[in-house]
Amino acid sequence: MKMIHSLFLINCSGDIFLEKHWKSVVSQSVCDYFFEAQEKAVDVENVPPVISTPHHYLISIYRDKIFFVSVIQTEVPPLFVIEFLHRVADTFQDYFGECSETAIKDNVVIVYELLEEMLDNGFPLATESNILKELIKPPTILRSVVNSITGSSNVGDTLPTGQLSNIPWRRAGVKYTNNEAYFDVIEEIDAIIDKSGSTVFAEIQGVIDSCIKLSGMPDLSLSFMNPRLLDDVSFHPCIRFKRWESERVLSFIPPDGNFRLISYRVSSQNLVAIPVYVKHLISFKENSSSGRFDVTIGPKQNMGKTVEGVVMTVHMPKAVLNMNLTATQGSYTFDPVTKVLTWDVGKITPQKLPNLKGIVNLQSGAPKPEENPSLNIQFKIQQLAISGLKVNRLDMYGEKYKPFKGVKYITKAGKFQVRT
Amino acid sequence: MTVGKDVSALFPDVVNCMQTDNLELKKLVYLYLMNYAKSQPDMAIMAVNTFVKDCEDPNPLIRALAVRTMGCIRVDKITEYLCEPLRKCLKDEDPYVRKTAAVCVAKLHDINAQLVEDQGFLDTLKDLISDSNPMVVANAVAALSEIAESHPSSNLLDLNPQSINKLLTALNECTEWGQIFILDCLANYMPKDDREAQSICERVTPRLSHANSAVVLSAVKVLMKFMEMLSKDLDYYGTLLKKLAPPLVTLLSAEPELQYVALRNINLIVQKRPEILKHEMKVFFVKYNDPIYVKLEKLDIMIRLASQANIAQVLAELKEYATEVDVDFVRKAVRAIGRCAIKVEQSAERCVSTLLDLIQTKVNYVVQEAIVVIKDIFRKYPNKYESVIATLCENLDSLDEPEARAAMIWIVGEYAERIDNADELLESFLEGFHDESTQVQLQLLTAIVKLFLKKPTETQELVQQVLSLATQDSDNPDLRDRGYIYWRLLSTDPVAAKEVVLAEKPLISEETDLIEPTLLDELICYIGTLASVYHKPPSAFVEGSRGVVHKSLPPRTGSSESAESPEAAPSAGQAAEQPAVIPAQGDLLGDLLNLDLGPPVSGPPLAASSVQMGAVDLLGGGLDSLMGDESEGLRSDVGGSPAVWLPAMKAKGLEISGTFSRQVDSISMDLVLTNKALQVMSDFAIQFNRNSFGLAPAAPLQVHAPLAPNQSVEISLPLNTVGSVMKMDPLNNLQVAVKNNIDVFYFSTLYPLHILFVEDGKMERQMFLATWKDIPNENEAQFQIKDCSLNADAVSSKLQGSNIFTIAKRNVEGQDMLYQSLKLTNGIWVLAELRIQPSNPSFTLSLKCRAPEVSQYVYQAYDAILKN
């Protein structure tokens, strides 16, 4: 079970810009198998996550234009590795504000200290950001100035208090002057709409992201108006499962700062409201090297709220040369290399529906494209959880002060696709 | 260092920085040491003192860091100094240090296993399973699992209901990674009855709601495995099934890499228990921007879930996919439509019309795939859809892939009587006969012969042309042979030819790509691992398969069986362990031993190899009769019946089977050499590799005359035990090389240990008593010999024939106790106590020996002798 032997970070142009070995050194040449697979896959997103080589297995994830490639030597649970790699990327994001090649290179010492702290002999050690931050302080401009003057370091020299308690996610001695607890209920609609406008598949992926800045050891209970909606839920480890089972109340001692409290799925069995509709006509004429394109987006089942931030992206067929379109609202771009059409619509006003219409020019002599492109729609609706989920109340025990509480709802399009 | 540059030259300077109080600098120095200590072991020794000092630092963080780093330095000299600090850290008052030390034991074991055992660290590690801190428990479990992997036979993780209870308690409180270790460990446990299985399941189900997908999948593994023990009428069984669906579906909303692994596992789960996800078809619908590896997996699962209830939806989706951009995906979608037709009979008609629509698109690869699947549909529903043949024939010219061409040719040949211009169509293919791939050539040959048998008058010329092309102008033996067979059939008996070639074909089965049930059961035990991604058992791909133990699902214990389940559980455990002996010797031997020959005899070494009776057929009746008369009659001794050691296919036609026997003071290896090749064999010679007891041929292998094809010869090769000695695993493994004029061949075999029992193995009574007391109790091993109906005297005389001597017999409370001794050729004494109860067919055998590793093999010998 020697989990992760080595880790290579590779950028999109195929340079290995960081390597870390937890046991013996594995030669960089092992990555050749990865490059081979990458070449075969053409598109970076299509590189298979598990690759076997004569002596090793390569398990990789693709995040923020970086491949995290781990080298494995024996039978391991691949999900374990993939989850861990995502956790590493999350930690970089958390520490440096972005998980990019430059950020990693600029902070290479911290990156190393983090990797060393996160994994020991292949066993994950400390992966909670609260604990890591006590062991290794995140870089700030002020601190690096102070450090260089005073010669002090950004490595904590005491054992993190949370590390071994029954609540490893929270550090002790948290103090705030303003005590606040915010919850964002964010729901994403994944849907496939067919040509005729009827829903082939739709479900809601929801999360409650929290930002908790409370002093001491607060014990919170969050209850819902309609908890029955939540029948498929994944919890942050802090939540007491028994309370949820018996009373449908989320009871927990929260980690300090930002974290994801729960994620949930409202399945396709329940009826999912679709807040927009799309009228479309995309056709290519036989032997004329041109086609028509006409798309209108309108609101539907939006519970009286405004649909905003609407963006449509379309991967046009390869034979498309360029597009001559007019948008009644917003602006559009067409990238002739990647063949991606992007239409930034903005807000939908029901009085005047946004429309994009015009001519598609094909390469002369190319056969009429067989496939019609799918339309990918993004949108946002503020102050609405489309599933109808509503927070009832938040209570705090264990501390005397009165916290400021806030709940925000937002609905977004997830993988929302309209077939044409 | 971080970008692959070698900076080992700075070693002395870096070591000087080690004694700093600055923790950040210390960490970096440690990091450097881990990387370069191996290349400069002498310099690394300088660091030892600081390490030992740091291990006693008042700050637990530094103590843990030091012990952690030392474990990563793979230099022997340093490891010696590691033991004392490690022992202290394992008992440290701070749990953070203890949990780090637990992992360190695993590291040390990897460097020097013997040292870890000698120092007793394994026992300390086992004690840590009962630690008060859940994190320590989790790490101890992880370390033990890792060590156990390289020691499959050791009983390190000896789980019992008490320790399981501790693990389940720790499960609720430790970190997500610890939960994975504990769940994977639980999955190896065999509950004693369905009630225990249910109670474990109940305590594991909350893990299904964990945010970490690896925890979820490990929990699914435990549940899928233990569910096997629950009765299907139980309410709880239904509840559990319902609880499994949502977490599996949720995994599909995660990142694409996670989705991929989840889908590969779901593929196994829907094959084992389709009822779990039968209502969740829609979540497997493909989004156009899913990565290709996710798309293909989703498609696979959609077909597995397709049923009469949802087929309309599925077909509409598949049709949609068939117009996508990605060629691989489109092809698979078209194939999927065909598979739906075969799987759901009611939908066949709709599928065929969908396929016809797709053929109308004239997209080349779509047409070709469609034709391939339509061929299969014809084979499933004959005489139903032949009306579409005309449409297919229109596309003949556009086919350029061998599989599609072969499929089309098959269709034309099969339905030649309904296609007016079948001869013209086939003739057009014949023009470029030599440029076609073998698949197409074979198909064309068959199709034309079919055509000839159906329309003999006008196609005589064509058939002659194809036969001469196949037999005279081709280099491919398959094609040539098939050509000759047809030719002879047609020329000797056309009626018979018709019966053979135009015989009614069996309908093809529904799903051809299902995983074979026993493999599926094994893979279910490996949910969440690499094995589940590759759909192969780990032994098939993990390097150094020595560490691999085959896993099997627990047997279902219904309420009626619960009375005998305590009996059943250990024996099932045994069955699961035993095959480990075989794969341990590498693939070659594993294959050899599974080819057990003849009727179900329990030859001593082979009894352990979980004999597959199916394999007998492979060798045909010929061998049976060849060996049959010899196997029982000749040998009064218990050598077991001869087994094929080297099959002909592995040795260019030379087949070797044989057995071992012992007759007064001499051991012999009785071989049967059979020549199954077409040429004469001569110049035989034999050699043994070094082995545990120094077995070696006492005389050269003498085959007097060259061995003609299809001839066999029996040879008795005398052996002695003065050869060079090397401990083998298993102990009674013998590797043999046989040479002849063609080549040198290698095989290995297991010999029964009783050929090594010498004639002067009778110990003095007093001596026996003293020795028995003298040998420590740890060396005592106990075994059960089952189903033996002999009485004490018969047992005694039977064993005496094999040089196991009874020294005393006692009757205690109605049981007969036999005290016996035997001596091996290398002078090792084995003392035995055999307890026989008159009414009980199971004997209890206690063995004491100064070299306890032989006990197991002595037991096998006992078992074999008594059952012969």
Short mmCIF file of N, CA, C and O in Angstrom, two decimals, chain A residues 1-2 19 23 46-47 52 54-55 57 62 75-79 82-83 86-87 112-113 116-117 120-121 123 125 127 153-157 159 163-164 200-201 205 232-235 265 370-371 374 417 419, chain B residues 2 23-24 27 31 34 59 68 96 103 107 110 142 146 149 176-177 181 206 209 211-213 217 246 249-250 253 255 257-258 260 282 287-289 291-293 317 320 323 363 528-531 534 541 543:
data_model
loop_
_atom_site.label_atom_id
_atom_site.label_comp_id
_atom_site.label_asym_id
_atom_site.label_seq_id
_atom_site.Cartn_x
_atom_site.Cartn_y
_atom_site.Cartn_z
N MET A 1 0.82 -1.19 0.00
CA MET A 1 0.00 0.00 0.00
C MET A 1 0.86 1.25 0.00
O MET A 1 0.46 2.27 0.50
N LYS A 2 2.06 1.10 -0.53
CA LYS A 2 2.90 2.30 -0.58
C LYS A 2 2.25 3.25 -1.56
O LYS A 2 2.49 3.17 -2.75
N GLU A 19 9.13 18.12 -9.32
CA GLU A 19 8.96 16.72 -9.00
C GLU A 19 9.21 16.51 -7.52
O GLU A 19 9.98 17.23 -6.90
N LYS A 23 9.57 8.31 -1.79
CA LYS A 23 10.48 7.20 -1.47
C LYS A 23 11.70 7.39 -2.34
O LYS A 23 12.23 8.47 -2.40
N ASN A 46 -8.80 14.82 -22.62
CA ASN A 46 -9.11 13.42 -22.88
C ASN A 46 -8.00 12.46 -22.47
O ASN A 46 -8.07 11.28 -22.77
N VAL A 47 -6.98 12.95 -21.78
CA VAL A 47 -5.92 12.05 -21.33
C VAL A 47 -6.50 11.12 -20.26
O VAL A 47 -7.06 11.59 -19.28
N SER A 52 -1.07 2.56 -17.41
CA SER A 52 -0.14 1.57 -16.87
C SER A 52 1.11 1.55 -17.72
O SER A 52 1.05 1.65 -18.94
N PRO A 54 5.24 -0.41 -17.86
CA PRO A 54 5.77 -1.72 -17.45
C PRO A 54 6.03 -1.85 -15.95
O PRO A 54 5.83 -2.92 -15.39
N HIS A 55 6.48 -0.81 -15.28
CA HIS A 55 6.81 -0.97 -13.87
C HIS A 55 5.98 -0.10 -12.93
O HIS A 55 6.03 -0.27 -11.73
N TYR A 57 2.33 2.64 -12.34
CA TYR A 57 1.05 3.16 -12.82
C TYR A 57 1.08 4.66 -12.66
O TYR A 57 1.61 5.17 -11.68
N TYR A 62 -6.12 16.70 -14.11
CA TYR A 62 -5.83 17.89 -14.87
C TYR A 62 -6.57 19.04 -14.19
O TYR A 62 -7.79 19.03 -14.14
N GLU A 75 -0.63 -2.06 -6.07
CA GLU A 75 -2.09 -1.93 -6.07
C GLU A 75 -2.53 -0.89 -5.05
O GLU A 75 -2.27 -1.02 -3.87
N VAL A 76 -3.19 0.17 -5.51
CA VAL A 76 -3.72 1.18 -4.59
C VAL A 76 -5.10 1.55 -5.07
O VAL A 76 -5.43 1.35 -6.22
N PRO A 77 -5.93 2.10 -4.18
CA PRO A 77 -7.21 2.60 -4.66
C PRO A 77 -6.98 3.88 -5.47
O PRO A 77 -6.50 4.87 -4.92
N PRO A 78 -7.29 3.88 -6.75
CA PRO A 78 -7.04 5.07 -7.57
C PRO A 78 -7.80 6.30 -7.08
O PRO A 78 -7.30 7.42 -7.19
N LEU A 79 -9.00 6.07 -6.53
CA LEU A 79 -9.77 7.23 -6.06
C LEU A 79 -9.04 7.92 -4.93
O LEU A 79 -9.07 9.14 -4.81
N ILE A 82 -6.51 10.07 -6.56
CA ILE A 82 -7.11 11.20 -7.27
C ILE A 82 -7.64 12.22 -6.27
O ILE A 82 -7.43 13.42 -6.40
N GLU A 83 -8.32 11.73 -5.23
CA GLU A 83 -8.82 12.64 -4.19
C GLU A 83 -7.65 13.41 -3.58
O GLU A 83 -7.74 14.62 -3.36
N HIS A 86 -6.34 16.11 -5.89
CA HIS A 86 -7.21 17.29 -5.89
C HIS A 86 -7.01 18.09 -4.62
O HIS A 86 -7.08 19.32 -4.63
N ARG A 87 -6.79 17.38 -3.53
CA ARG A 87 -6.57 18.07 -2.26
C ARG A 87 -5.29 18.91 -2.33
O ARG A 87 -5.23 20.02 -1.81
N TYR A 112 7.20 22.60 -1.30
CA TYR A 112 7.88 21.42 -0.81
C TYR A 112 7.52 21.09 0.62
O TYR A 112 7.28 19.94 0.98
N GLU A 113 7.49 22.13 1.45
CA GLU A 113 7.13 21.89 2.85
C GLU A 113 5.71 21.34 2.93
O GLU A 113 5.43 20.44 3.72
N GLU A 116 5.61 17.70 1.78
CA GLU A 116 6.24 16.85 2.79
C GLU A 116 5.29 16.64 3.97
O GLU A 116 5.24 15.57 4.56
N GLU A 117 4.55 17.69 4.29
CA GLU A 117 3.65 17.61 5.44
C GLU A 117 2.39 16.83 5.10
O GLU A 117 1.78 16.22 5.97
N ASP A 120 3.35 11.14 4.10
CA ASP A 120 4.53 10.53 4.71
C ASP A 120 4.56 9.07 4.28
O ASP A 120 3.64 8.32 4.58
N ASN A 121 5.59 8.71 3.56
CA ASN A 121 5.72 7.32 3.10
C ASN A 121 4.48 6.88 2.33
O ASN A 121 4.11 5.71 2.34
N PHE A 123 1.44 7.74 3.08
CA PHE A 123 0.24 7.88 3.89
C PHE A 123 -0.09 9.36 4.04
O PHE A 123 0.76 10.12 4.48
N LEU A 125 -0.97 12.72 5.65
CA LEU A 125 -0.64 13.09 7.02
C LEU A 125 -1.58 14.20 7.48
O LEU A 125 -2.43 13.99 8.31
N THR A 127 -4.09 17.01 5.78
CA THR A 127 -4.62 17.56 4.54
C THR A 127 -5.65 18.65 4.81
O THR A 127 -6.13 19.28 3.90
N SER A 153 10.89 32.53 10.48
CA SER A 153 10.46 31.69 9.37
C SER A 153 8.95 31.56 9.35
O SER A 153 8.26 31.98 10.27
N ASN A 154 8.47 30.97 8.32
CA ASN A 154 7.03 30.80 8.21
C ASN A 154 6.60 29.40 8.60
O ASN A 154 5.55 28.92 8.22
N VAL A 155 7.47 28.69 9.31
CA VAL A 155 7.10 27.36 9.75
C VAL A 155 6.73 27.41 11.21
O VAL A 155 7.50 27.87 12.05
N GLY A 156 5.54 26.97 11.53
CA GLY A 156 5.10 26.95 12.91
C GLY A 156 5.90 25.91 13.68
O GLY A 156 6.21 24.86 13.14
N ASP A 157 6.24 26.17 14.93
CA ASP A 157 7.06 25.20 15.63
C ASP A 157 6.31 24.54 16.78
O ASP A 157 6.89 23.89 17.63
N LEU A 159 3.01 21.91 17.81
CA LEU A 159 2.13 20.91 17.24
C LEU A 159 0.74 21.51 17.08
O LEU A 159 0.21 22.09 18.01
N GLN A 163 -4.79 18.68 15.49
CA GLN A 163 -4.28 17.49 14.81
C GLN A 163 -4.78 16.18 15.40
O GLN A 163 -5.06 15.24 14.69
N LEU A 164 -4.87 16.12 16.72
CA LEU A 164 -5.20 14.82 17.30
C LEU A 164 -6.48 14.82 18.11
O LEU A 164 -6.88 13.81 18.64
N VAL A 200 -34.46 15.87 -21.50
CA VAL A 200 -34.04 14.48 -21.54
C VAL A 200 -33.60 14.05 -20.15
O VAL A 200 -33.91 12.97 -19.67
N PHE A 201 -32.88 14.96 -19.52
CA PHE A 201 -32.31 14.63 -18.22
C PHE A 201 -32.06 15.93 -17.49
O PHE A 201 -31.62 16.90 -18.08
N GLN A 205 -27.35 19.84 -8.67
CA GLN A 205 -26.22 19.59 -7.78
C GLN A 205 -26.12 20.80 -6.88
O GLN A 205 -25.86 21.90 -7.34
N ASP A 232 -29.98 12.71 -0.83
CA ASP A 232 -28.67 12.22 -1.25
C ASP A 232 -27.64 13.30 -0.92
O ASP A 232 -27.47 14.24 -1.66
N VAL A 233 -27.00 13.15 0.21
CA VAL A 233 -26.16 14.23 0.74
C VAL A 233 -24.77 13.68 1.09
O VAL A 233 -24.64 12.57 1.57
N SER A 234 -23.74 14.48 0.80
CA SER A 234 -22.40 14.16 1.31
C SER A 234 -22.02 15.24 2.32
O SER A 234 -22.18 16.42 2.05
N PHE A 235 -21.50 14.79 3.44
CA PHE A 235 -21.25 15.73 4.54
C PHE A 235 -19.78 16.02 4.74
O PHE A 235 -18.93 15.16 4.52
N ARG A 265 -27.66 16.25 -3.95
CA ARG A 265 -28.15 16.07 -5.31
C ARG A 265 -29.65 15.91 -5.25
O ARG A 265 -30.15 15.11 -4.45
N GLU A 370 -22.31 16.46 -40.68
CA GLU A 370 -23.34 15.50 -40.29
C GLU A 370 -24.01 15.91 -38.99
O GLU A 370 -25.19 15.75 -38.79
N GLU A 371 -23.16 16.42 -38.08
CA GLU A 371 -23.67 16.62 -36.74
C GLU A 371 -24.09 18.07 -36.55
O GLU A 371 -23.49 18.97 -37.11
N SER A 374 -24.13 21.05 -30.16
CA SER A 374 -24.92 21.28 -28.95
C SER A 374 -24.64 22.68 -28.44
O SER A 374 -23.54 23.20 -28.61
N GLN A 417 -27.03 21.69 -21.40
CA GLN A 417 -26.82 21.53 -22.83
C GLN A 417 -28.12 21.41 -23.59
O GLN A 417 -29.04 20.73 -23.16
N ARG A 419 -29.52 20.31 -27.26
CA ARG A 419 -29.16 19.66 -28.52
C ARG A 419 -29.93 20.30 -29.66
O ARG A 419 -31.07 20.72 -29.49
N THR B 2 14.85 19.79 -6.83
CA THR B 2 13.42 19.72 -7.13
C THR B 2 13.17 19.61 -8.62
O THR B 2 12.08 19.29 -9.04
N LEU B 23 13.19 25.56 12.81
CA LEU B 23 12.47 24.38 12.35
C LEU B 23 12.39 24.31 10.83
O LEU B 23 12.48 23.24 10.24
N GLU B 24 12.24 25.48 10.21
CA GLU B 24 12.14 25.46 8.75
C GLU B 24 13.42 24.93 8.12
O GLU B 24 13.40 24.08 7.23
N LYS B 27 13.75 21.24 8.66
CA LYS B 27 12.92 20.46 7.74
C LYS B 27 13.59 20.34 6.38
O LYS B 27 13.58 19.27 5.75
N LEU B 31 14.90 17.04 4.45
CA LEU B 31 14.44 16.74 3.09
C LEU B 31 15.63 16.38 2.21
O LEU B 31 15.60 15.42 1.43
N MET B 34 17.03 12.89 3.04
CA MET B 34 16.23 11.80 2.49
C MET B 34 16.60 11.55 1.04
O MET B 34 16.63 10.43 0.58
N ASN B 59 9.74 18.88 22.27
CA ASN B 59 8.67 19.24 21.34
C ASN B 59 8.26 18.00 20.53
O ASN B 59 9.06 17.44 19.79
N ARG B 68 10.30 10.19 11.69
CA ARG B 68 9.75 10.09 10.34
C ARG B 68 10.87 10.14 9.30
O ARG B 68 10.90 9.34 8.37
N TYR B 96 0.49 12.05 18.48
CA TYR B 96 1.04 12.47 17.18
C TYR B 96 2.33 11.73 16.89
O TYR B 96 2.57 11.27 15.77
N VAL B 103 3.72 4.40 11.26
CA VAL B 103 4.04 4.37 9.83
C VAL B 103 5.51 4.02 9.63
O VAL B 103 5.89 3.32 8.70
N LYS B 107 7.84 1.49 7.14
CA LYS B 107 8.99 1.90 6.32
C LYS B 107 10.17 0.99 6.61
O LYS B 107 10.85 0.51 5.70
N ASP B 110 10.04 -2.38 5.16
CA ASP B 110 10.34 -2.39 3.74
C ASP B 110 11.86 -2.45 3.52
O ASP B 110 12.32 -3.04 2.56
N ALA B 142 -3.06 0.84 8.77
CA ALA B 142 -2.45 1.07 7.46
C ALA B 142 -1.08 0.40 7.39
O ALA B 142 -0.76 -0.28 6.42
N GLU B 146 0.04 -2.80 5.05
CA GLU B 146 1.15 -2.74 4.10
C GLU B 146 2.12 -3.88 4.33
O GLU B 146 2.56 -4.55 3.39
N GLU B 149 0.84 -7.20 3.17
CA GLU B 149 0.82 -7.42 1.73
C GLU B 149 2.06 -8.15 1.25
O GLU B 149 2.01 -8.92 0.31
N GLU B 176 -10.40 11.19 7.13
CA GLU B 176 -10.95 10.52 5.96
C GLU B 176 -10.00 9.45 5.42
O GLU B 176 -10.42 8.38 5.01
N TRP B 177 -8.67 9.73 5.46
CA TRP B 177 -7.73 8.76 4.91
C TRP B 177 -7.67 7.52 5.80
O TRP B 177 -7.60 6.40 5.30
N PHE B 181 -8.31 3.33 5.11
CA PHE B 181 -7.50 2.18 5.55
C PHE B 181 -8.34 1.20 6.34
O PHE B 181 -8.27 -0.01 6.14
N PRO B 206 -23.17 4.84 7.26
CA PRO B 206 -23.02 6.32 7.31
C PRO B 206 -21.86 6.83 6.46
O PRO B 206 -21.89 7.96 5.99
N SER B 209 -22.19 8.68 3.05
CA SER B 209 -22.46 10.12 2.90
C SER B 209 -21.21 10.95 3.07
O SER B 209 -21.31 12.15 3.30
N ALA B 211 -17.88 13.08 2.16
CA ALA B 211 -17.57 13.93 1.01
C ALA B 211 -16.40 13.37 0.19
O ALA B 211 -16.26 13.70 -0.98
N ASN B 212 -15.58 12.52 0.81
CA ASN B 212 -14.43 11.97 0.09
C ASN B 212 -14.86 10.72 -0.69
O ASN B 212 -15.31 9.73 -0.11
N SER B 213 -14.72 10.77 -2.00
CA SER B 213 -15.26 9.69 -2.82
C SER B 213 -14.53 8.37 -2.58
O SER B 213 -15.11 7.30 -2.75
N LEU B 217 -16.37 4.80 -1.85
CA LEU B 217 -16.20 3.59 -2.64
C LEU B 217 -15.69 2.44 -1.77
O LEU B 217 -16.08 1.28 -1.96
N PRO B 246 -27.88 6.14 -4.27
CA PRO B 246 -27.54 7.58 -4.32
C PRO B 246 -26.04 7.89 -4.26
O PRO B 246 -25.56 8.69 -5.08
N VAL B 249 -24.42 7.33 -7.62
CA VAL B 249 -24.79 8.35 -8.60
C VAL B 249 -24.07 9.66 -8.31
O VAL B 249 -23.61 10.35 -9.22
N THR B 250 -23.94 9.97 -7.03
CA THR B 250 -23.26 11.23 -6.66
C THR B 250 -21.82 11.25 -7.16
O THR B 250 -21.31 12.29 -7.54
N SER B 253 -21.04 13.11 -10.30
CA SER B 253 -21.06 14.56 -10.48
C SER B 253 -19.72 15.16 -10.09
O SER B 253 -19.55 16.36 -10.08
N GLU B 255 -15.30 15.34 -10.36
CA GLU B 255 -14.37 15.62 -11.44
C GLU B 255 -14.30 14.41 -12.38
O GLU B 255 -14.52 13.28 -11.96
N GLU B 257 -11.94 12.65 -13.61
CA GLU B 257 -11.07 11.53 -13.27
C GLU B 257 -11.76 10.61 -12.27
O GLU B 257 -11.70 9.39 -12.38
N LEU B 258 -12.42 11.24 -11.29
CA LEU B 258 -13.15 10.46 -10.30
C LEU B 258 -14.29 9.71 -10.97
O LEU B 258 -14.56 8.56 -10.67
N TYR B 260 -14.43 8.59 -13.91
CA TYR B 260 -13.94 7.44 -14.66
C TYR B 260 -13.77 6.23 -13.76
O TYR B 260 -14.28 5.14 -14.06
N LYS B 282 -30.82 7.53 -16.40
CA LYS B 282 -30.58 8.86 -16.98
C LYS B 282 -29.26 9.49 -16.57
O LYS B 282 -28.71 10.30 -17.30
N LYS B 287 -22.92 13.70 -21.85
CA LYS B 287 -22.90 15.11 -22.22
C LYS B 287 -21.83 15.30 -23.29
O LYS B 287 -20.81 14.62 -23.25
N TYR B 288 -22.08 16.25 -24.20
CA TYR B 288 -21.18 16.27 -25.35
C TYR B 288 -19.76 16.66 -24.98
O TYR B 288 -18.82 16.29 -25.66
N ASN B 289 -19.60 17.38 -23.85
CA ASN B 289 -18.23 17.74 -23.49
C ASN B 289 -17.62 16.87 -22.39
O ASN B 289 -16.63 17.24 -21.80
N PRO B 291 -15.19 14.02 -21.16
CA PRO B 291 -13.99 13.45 -21.81
C PRO B 291 -14.34 12.10 -22.43
O PRO B 291 -15.23 11.40 -21.94
N ILE B 292 -13.61 11.75 -23.46
CA ILE B 292 -13.96 10.54 -24.21
C ILE B 292 -13.95 9.30 -23.33
O ILE B 292 -14.79 8.42 -23.45
N TYR B 293 -13.00 9.25 -22.36
CA TYR B 293 -12.94 8.04 -21.54
C TYR B 293 -14.17 7.90 -20.65
O TYR B 293 -14.57 6.80 -20.31
N GLU B 317 -31.34 8.19 -27.20
CA GLU B 317 -30.03 8.73 -26.86
C GLU B 317 -28.96 8.20 -27.80
O GLU B 317 -28.15 8.96 -28.34
N GLU B 320 -28.88 9.78 -31.02
CA GLU B 320 -28.29 11.10 -30.89
C GLU B 320 -26.76 11.02 -30.90
O GLU B 320 -26.08 11.78 -31.59
N THR B 323 -24.58 10.70 -34.11
CA THR B 323 -24.28 11.82 -34.99
C THR B 323 -23.24 12.75 -34.38
O THR B 323 -23.07 13.87 -34.82
N VAL B 363 -22.39 8.01 -43.85
CA VAL B 363 -21.10 8.30 -43.21
C VAL B 363 -20.37 6.97 -43.13
O VAL B 363 -20.89 6.01 -42.55
N GLY B 528 -12.77 -0.41 -6.02
CA GLY B 528 -12.02 0.77 -5.62
C GLY B 528 -10.53 0.67 -5.86
O GLY B 528 -9.82 1.64 -5.69
N THR B 529 -10.05 -0.51 -6.24
CA THR B 529 -8.61 -0.64 -6.44
C THR B 529 -8.29 -0.59 -7.93
O THR B 529 -9.18 -0.53 -8.77
N LEU B 530 -7.01 -0.66 -8.24
CA LEU B 530 -6.62 -0.68 -9.65
C LEU B 530 -7.24 -1.87 -10.37
O LEU B 530 -7.61 -1.77 -11.53
N ALA B 531 -7.36 -2.99 -9.66
CA ALA B 531 -7.93 -4.18 -10.27
C ALA B 531 -9.32 -3.88 -10.83
O ALA B 531 -9.70 -4.37 -11.89
N TYR B 534 -9.00 -2.01 -14.13
CA TYR B 534 -8.58 -2.84 -15.27
C TYR B 534 -9.49 -4.04 -15.49
O TYR B 534 -9.35 -4.74 -16.48
N PHE B 541 -1.69 -8.47 -13.03
CA PHE B 541 -0.90 -7.34 -13.48
C PHE B 541 0.02 -6.72 -12.44
O PHE B 541 0.92 -6.00 -12.79
N GLU B 543 3.07 -6.28 -10.20
CA GLU B 543 4.40 -6.84 -10.25
C GLU B 543 4.69 -7.64 -8.99
O GLU B 543 4.27 -7.27 -7.91
#
